[in-house]
Amino acid sequence: MKPSFLLCLVLSVTALKVSAQDLTPAAGKAVPGNPLIQRVPVPPQDKLAEAQRLLKERFKQELTKNTASDQVQLADELMRNTGSRSSADDAALRYSAFQMSMDLAAKAQSVHVSCRAADALCLEFEVDGPNLKLKLLDRLIQSARSKEHFQQLGTELLKLTDLAIGGEDYALAIAASTRAQRSARLANEPLLTAVANNKAARAMALKSVYERVSSARERLFENPEDPAANLTVGSYFCFVRDEWGKGLSHLAKGADPKIAVAAKTELAQPVTPTAQTALADQWWEAVSNVPDAVQECLKLHAAKWYGKAYSILADAERARIGRRLATVAFVKTGTVSSFRRG
């Protein structure tokens, strides 16, 4: 494995655990995690204009109230009373209600309610969700004054950073994470600042890695068996994005012999405790000549396979595995103890 590529992974090998519920789907696609929920096109302008007129007429009295609490209450009510999602006739009404709710809550400086409205709109309609969310947060940043608001904004920006990373939009990830850094500093939250700094560094490292991966993907298009390109692409999916299902076949064709052997063994899906332990040993032994950051990632993956067999292994074997896992920073307080309870 090329050291120059691996060094770029040092800031980015932490597994990216982005849940399906947090990912805003691309235009025209189903909601991740629930293929039965399909987003619909944004209604035409004439229907939106009529829907806005109806909403303003229906909530005429409530719209005259100017206090922040009244505006947040109305924003909540708009999200709850917007017709049926299953009715095409209600699409314009729902879109307009979500938009009005988002605007009212933003005006009232309610970060949570305005973001909830934006998420609802993005989940139901074919819009560019991540960039819509960034524009909303930029608007909220401009009017934020309290530490509490900046803390909430920093948290939402970090969520957006993860969403952008999940979608491989690293330019957006950098934009969101740098804003998160500033919000965290203004909130005077050391822990939030540390997390924001880490994510900003990771986003920049990922962008650099992704550019290399894009080049490797092009080489694979010309020659699917290219060992160096397969190793680069496989390392990106497995070590950076924790998407082993996508990366294993590439690692199996890659230029690193130890990693290739382990990947081929895993693709065979061993089922017996002895075979699973042997696979875990292969991953563990494959780390000997790679940088520390990638070693930790491989050890964590080995820990998963050790865990499948641990509870029914002989005591001596369990003790051997326990000594290995005790050296892994991310499992010192979790994985080993949970295995022993099993």
Coordinates of C-alpha atoms in Angstrom, one line a residue:
M1 CA 0.0 0.0 0.0
K2 CA 1.4 3.3 -1.0
P3 CA 2.5 5.4 2.1
S4 CA 1.6 8.7 0.3
F5 CA -2.0 7.6 0.0
L6 CA -2.2 6.2 3.5
L7 CA -0.9 9.3 5.1
C8 CA -3.8 11.2 3.6
L9 CA -6.1 8.8 5.5
V10 CA -4.7 9.6 8.9
L11 CA -7.3 12.4 9.5
S12 CA -10.1 10.5 7.9
V13 CA -10.2 6.9 9.0
T14 CA -12.7 7.3 11.8
A15 CA -15.7 5.3 10.6
L16 CA -18.4 7.4 9.1
K17 CA -21.6 6.3 10.8
V18 CA -24.2 8.2 8.9
S19 CA -27.7 6.7 9.5
A20 CA -30.1 6.4 6.6
Q21 CA -32.6 8.6 8.4
D22 CA -30.1 11.5 8.4
L23 CA -29.3 11.4 4.7
T24 CA -31.4 13.6 2.4
P25 CA -31.9 11.7 -0.8
A26 CA -30.9 13.0 -4.2
A27 CA -33.6 14.4 -6.4
G28 CA -36.0 11.8 -7.8
K29 CA -34.8 9.0 -5.5
A30 CA -36.5 7.1 -2.7
V31 CA -35.8 8.0 1.0
P32 CA -32.8 6.0 2.1
G33 CA -33.8 3.2 4.4
N34 CA -37.4 3.3 3.2
P35 CA -37.7 2.7 -0.6
L36 CA -41.5 3.0 -0.3
I37 CA -41.3 6.7 0.4
Q38 CA -40.7 8.6 -2.9
R39 CA -40.0 12.3 -3.1
V40 CA -42.2 14.3 -5.4
P41 CA -41.3 17.2 -7.7
V42 CA -41.7 20.8 -6.5
P43 CA -45.1 22.0 -7.5
P44 CA -45.4 24.7 -10.3
Q45 CA -45.2 28.3 -9.3
D46 CA -48.9 29.0 -10.0
K47 CA -50.0 26.3 -7.6
L48 CA -47.5 27.4 -5.0
A49 CA -48.8 31.0 -5.3
E50 CA -52.4 29.8 -4.7
A51 CA -51.3 27.6 -1.8
Q52 CA -49.5 30.6 -0.2
R53 CA -52.7 32.7 -0.6
L54 CA -54.8 30.0 1.0
L55 CA -52.4 29.6 4.0
K56 CA -52.2 33.4 4.6
E57 CA -56.0 33.5 4.5
R58 CA -56.4 30.5 6.8
F59 CA -53.8 31.8 9.4
K60 CA -54.6 35.5 8.9
Q61 CA -55.0 36.2 12.6
E62 CA -52.0 34.2 13.7
L63 CA -49.8 35.9 11.2
T64 CA -50.5 39.3 12.9
K65 CA -48.7 38.1 16.0
N66 CA -45.0 39.2 16.1
T67 CA -43.5 37.7 19.2
A68 CA -41.0 34.9 18.7
S69 CA -43.0 32.4 20.7
D70 CA -46.1 33.1 18.6
Q71 CA -44.1 32.6 15.4
V72 CA -42.6 29.3 16.6
Q73 CA -46.1 28.1 17.6
L74 CA -47.5 29.0 14.2
A75 CA -44.5 27.3 12.5
D76 CA -45.3 24.1 14.5
E77 CA -49.0 24.3 13.6
L78 CA -48.2 24.7 9.9
M79 CA -46.1 21.6 9.9
R80 CA -48.9 19.6 11.6
N81 CA -51.8 20.8 9.5
T82 CA -50.7 20.6 5.9
G83 CA -53.0 18.1 4.3
S84 CA -52.2 14.5 3.3
R85 CA -48.9 13.5 1.8
S86 CA -50.7 10.8 -0.3
S87 CA -52.8 13.5 -2.0
A88 CA -51.2 15.1 -5.1
D89 CA -53.6 18.0 -4.6
D90 CA -52.1 18.8 -1.3
A91 CA -48.5 18.9 -2.5
A92 CA -48.4 22.6 -3.1
L93 CA -50.1 23.3 0.2
R94 CA -47.5 21.1 2.0
Y95 CA -44.5 22.6 0.2
S96 CA -45.7 26.1 1.0
A97 CA -46.5 25.3 4.6
F98 CA -43.0 23.8 5.2
Q99 CA -41.5 26.9 3.5
M100 CA -43.6 29.3 5.6
S101 CA -42.8 27.3 8.8
M102 CA -39.1 27.4 8.0
D103 CA -39.2 31.2 7.4
L104 CA -41.2 31.9 10.5
A105 CA -39.0 29.8 12.8
A106 CA -35.9 31.3 11.3
K107 CA -37.2 34.8 11.9
A108 CA -37.9 33.8 15.5
Q109 CA -34.4 32.4 15.8
S110 CA -35.6 28.9 16.5
V111 CA -32.8 26.7 15.2
H112 CA -34.5 23.4 16.0
V113 CA -38.0 24.2 14.5
S114 CA -36.6 25.9 11.4
C115 CA -34.3 22.9 10.7
R116 CA -37.1 20.5 11.4
A117 CA -39.2 22.3 8.8
A118 CA -36.3 22.2 6.3
D119 CA -35.8 18.5 6.9
A120 CA -39.5 17.8 6.3
L121 CA -39.4 19.8 3.1
C122 CA -36.2 18.0 1.9
L123 CA -37.5 14.6 2.8
E124 CA -40.7 15.0 0.8
F125 CA -39.8 17.1 -2.3
E126 CA -37.1 16.9 -4.9
V127 CA -34.9 19.8 -3.8
D128 CA -31.1 20.1 -3.1
G129 CA -31.5 19.4 0.6
P130 CA -27.9 19.9 1.8
N131 CA -27.5 23.3 0.1
L132 CA -30.9 24.4 1.1
K133 CA -30.0 23.5 4.7
L134 CA -26.7 25.4 4.4
K135 CA -28.5 28.5 3.2
L136 CA -30.9 28.3 6.1
L137 CA -28.1 28.0 8.6
D138 CA -26.2 30.9 7.1
R139 CA -29.4 33.0 7.6
L140 CA -29.6 31.9 11.2
I141 CA -25.9 32.6 11.7
Q142 CA -26.4 36.2 10.6
S143 CA -29.0 36.9 13.2
A144 CA -27.6 34.7 16.1
R145 CA -26.6 36.6 19.2
S146 CA -26.5 34.2 22.1
K147 CA -24.1 31.4 23.0
E148 CA -27.1 29.0 23.1
H149 CA -27.9 29.8 19.5
F150 CA -24.3 29.4 18.3
Q151 CA -24.1 26.1 20.1
Q152 CA -27.3 24.9 18.4
L153 CA -26.0 26.1 15.0
G154 CA -22.7 24.4 15.5
T155 CA -24.5 21.1 16.2
E156 CA -26.7 21.4 13.1
L157 CA -23.7 22.3 11.0
L158 CA -21.8 19.2 12.2
K159 CA -24.9 17.1 11.2
L160 CA -24.8 18.8 7.8
T161 CA -21.1 18.0 7.6
D162 CA -21.7 14.3 8.2
L163 CA -24.6 14.4 5.6
A164 CA -22.3 16.0 3.0
I165 CA -19.5 13.4 3.7
G166 CA -22.0 10.6 3.4
G167 CA -22.9 12.0 -0.1
E168 CA -19.3 12.5 -1.0
D169 CA -19.8 16.2 -1.4
Y170 CA -16.6 17.3 0.3
A171 CA -16.8 20.9 -0.8
L172 CA -20.1 21.2 1.1
A173 CA -18.6 19.3 4.0
I174 CA -15.7 21.8 4.2
A175 CA -18.1 24.8 4.0
A176 CA -20.3 23.4 6.8
S177 CA -17.5 22.3 9.1
T178 CA -15.7 25.7 8.8
R179 CA -18.9 27.4 9.8
A180 CA -19.3 24.9 12.6
Q181 CA -15.8 25.9 13.9
R182 CA -16.8 29.5 14.0
S183 CA -20.1 28.8 15.7
A184 CA -18.5 26.6 18.3
R185 CA -15.9 29.3 19.1
L186 CA -18.7 31.9 19.5
A187 CA -20.6 29.5 21.7
N188 CA -17.4 29.1 23.9
E189 CA -17.9 25.3 23.8
P190 CA -14.4 23.6 23.9
L191 CA -15.7 20.2 23.2
L192 CA -17.9 21.3 20.3
T193 CA -14.9 23.3 19.0
A194 CA -12.7 20.2 19.2
V195 CA -15.2 18.1 17.3
A196 CA -15.7 20.9 14.7
N197 CA -11.9 21.2 14.2
N198 CA -11.6 17.4 13.8
K199 CA -14.4 17.3 11.2
A200 CA -13.0 20.2 9.3
A201 CA -9.6 18.6 9.1
R202 CA -11.3 15.3 8.1
A203 CA -13.4 16.9 5.4
M204 CA -10.3 18.5 3.9
A205 CA -8.3 15.3 4.0
L206 CA -11.2 13.4 2.5
K207 CA -11.4 15.9 -0.4
S208 CA -7.7 15.2 -1.1
V209 CA -8.2 11.4 -0.9
Y210 CA -11.4 11.6 -3.0
E211 CA -9.5 13.3 -5.8
R212 CA -7.0 10.4 -5.8
V213 CA -9.8 7.9 -5.7
S214 CA -11.5 9.6 -8.7
S215 CA -8.3 9.1 -10.6
A216 CA -8.0 5.5 -9.5
R217 CA -11.7 4.9 -10.6
E218 CA -10.9 6.2 -14.0
R219 CA -7.9 3.7 -14.2
L220 CA -10.2 0.9 -13.2
F221 CA -12.6 1.8 -16.0
E222 CA -9.7 1.1 -18.4
N223 CA -8.3 -1.9 -16.5
P224 CA -10.5 -3.4 -13.8
E225 CA -7.6 -5.6 -12.6
D226 CA -5.2 -2.7 -11.9
P227 CA -3.7 -3.7 -8.5
A228 CA -2.7 -0.2 -7.4
A229 CA -6.0 1.4 -8.4
N230 CA -8.0 -1.4 -6.8
L231 CA -6.0 -0.9 -3.5
T232 CA -6.7 2.8 -3.6
V233 CA -10.4 2.5 -4.2
G234 CA -10.8 -0.4 -1.8
S235 CA -8.9 1.5 0.9
Y236 CA -11.2 4.5 0.4
F237 CA -14.4 2.5 0.8
C238 CA -13.2 0.2 3.6
F239 CA -10.8 2.4 5.7
V240 CA -12.3 5.8 5.1
R241 CA -16.0 5.3 4.6
D242 CA -16.5 2.0 6.5
E243 CA -18.3 0.6 3.5
W244 CA -16.7 -2.8 3.4
G245 CA -19.3 -4.3 1.1
K246 CA -18.2 -1.9 -1.6
G247 CA -14.5 -2.1 -1.0
L248 CA -13.7 -5.7 -0.3
S249 CA -13.7 -6.9 -3.9
H250 CA -11.3 -4.1 -4.7
L251 CA -9.0 -5.0 -1.8
A252 CA -9.0 -8.6 -3.0
K253 CA -7.5 -7.5 -6.3
G254 CA -5.2 -4.9 -4.6
A255 CA -1.4 -4.7 -4.5
D256 CA -1.1 -5.4 -0.8
P257 CA -0.8 -9.3 -0.5
K258 CA -1.8 -9.6 3.2
I259 CA -4.9 -7.4 2.8
A260 CA -5.8 -9.1 -0.5
V261 CA -5.8 -12.5 1.2
A262 CA -7.9 -11.3 4.1
A263 CA -10.4 -9.7 1.7
K264 CA -10.7 -12.9 -0.4
T265 CA -11.3 -14.9 2.8
E266 CA -14.0 -12.4 3.9
L267 CA -15.7 -12.5 0.6
A268 CA -16.2 -16.3 1.1
Q269 CA -18.2 -15.4 4.3
P270 CA -16.7 -17.9 6.8
V271 CA -19.4 -19.3 9.2
T272 CA -17.6 -21.5 11.7
P273 CA -15.9 -20.0 14.8
T274 CA -12.5 -21.4 13.7
A275 CA -12.8 -19.9 10.2
Q276 CA -14.1 -16.5 11.6
T277 CA -11.2 -16.4 14.1
A278 CA -8.7 -17.2 11.3
L279 CA -10.2 -14.3 9.2
A280 CA -9.9 -11.9 12.2
D281 CA -6.3 -13.0 12.6
Q282 CA -5.6 -12.3 8.9
W283 CA -6.9 -8.7 9.2
W284 CA -5.0 -8.3 12.4
E285 CA -1.7 -9.5 10.8
A286 CA -2.3 -7.3 7.7
V287 CA -1.6 -4.1 9.7
S288 CA 2.1 -4.7 10.4
N289 CA 3.4 -2.5 7.6
V290 CA 0.8 0.3 7.4
P291 CA 0.5 3.6 9.3
D292 CA -1.1 3.7 12.7
A293 CA -4.4 5.3 11.5
V294 CA -5.1 2.4 9.1
Q295 CA -3.9 -0.1 11.7
E296 CA -6.6 1.0 14.1
C297 CA -9.2 0.7 11.4
L298 CA -8.1 -2.9 10.5
K299 CA -8.0 -3.9 14.1
L300 CA -11.6 -2.7 14.6
H301 CA -12.7 -4.7 11.6
A302 CA -10.8 -7.7 13.0
A303 CA -12.6 -7.1 16.3
K304 CA -16.0 -7.5 14.5
W305 CA -15.0 -11.0 13.3
Y306 CA -13.5 -12.0 16.7
G307 CA -16.8 -11.0 18.2
K308 CA -18.7 -13.4 16.0
A309 CA -16.8 -16.4 17.5
Y310 CA -15.7 -15.2 20.9
S311 CA -18.4 -16.5 23.1
I312 CA -18.0 -20.2 22.0
L313 CA -14.2 -20.3 21.8
A314 CA -12.0 -22.1 24.3
D315 CA -10.7 -20.1 27.3
A316 CA -7.1 -19.9 26.0
E317 CA -8.2 -18.6 22.6
R318 CA -10.5 -16.1 24.3
A319 CA -7.6 -14.9 26.4
R320 CA -5.4 -14.5 23.4
I321 CA -8.1 -12.4 21.6
G322 CA -8.8 -10.4 24.7
R323 CA -5.1 -9.4 24.9
R324 CA -5.2 -8.2 21.3
L325 CA -8.4 -6.2 21.6
A326 CA -7.1 -4.5 24.8
T327 CA -4.6 -2.7 22.6
V328 CA -7.2 -1.1 20.4
A329 CA -8.1 2.4 21.6
F330 CA -11.7 2.3 20.4
V331 CA -12.6 -1.0 22.0
K332 CA -10.7 -0.7 25.3
T333 CA -13.9 0.2 27.2
G334 CA -16.5 -1.4 24.9
T335 CA -15.9 -4.4 22.7
V336 CA -13.7 -6.5 25.0
S337 CA -16.0 -6.2 28.0
S338 CA -19.1 -6.9 25.9
F339 CA -17.4 -10.0 24.4
R340 CA -16.6 -11.2 27.9
R341 CA -20.2 -10.8 29.0
G342 CA -21.1 -13.0 26.1

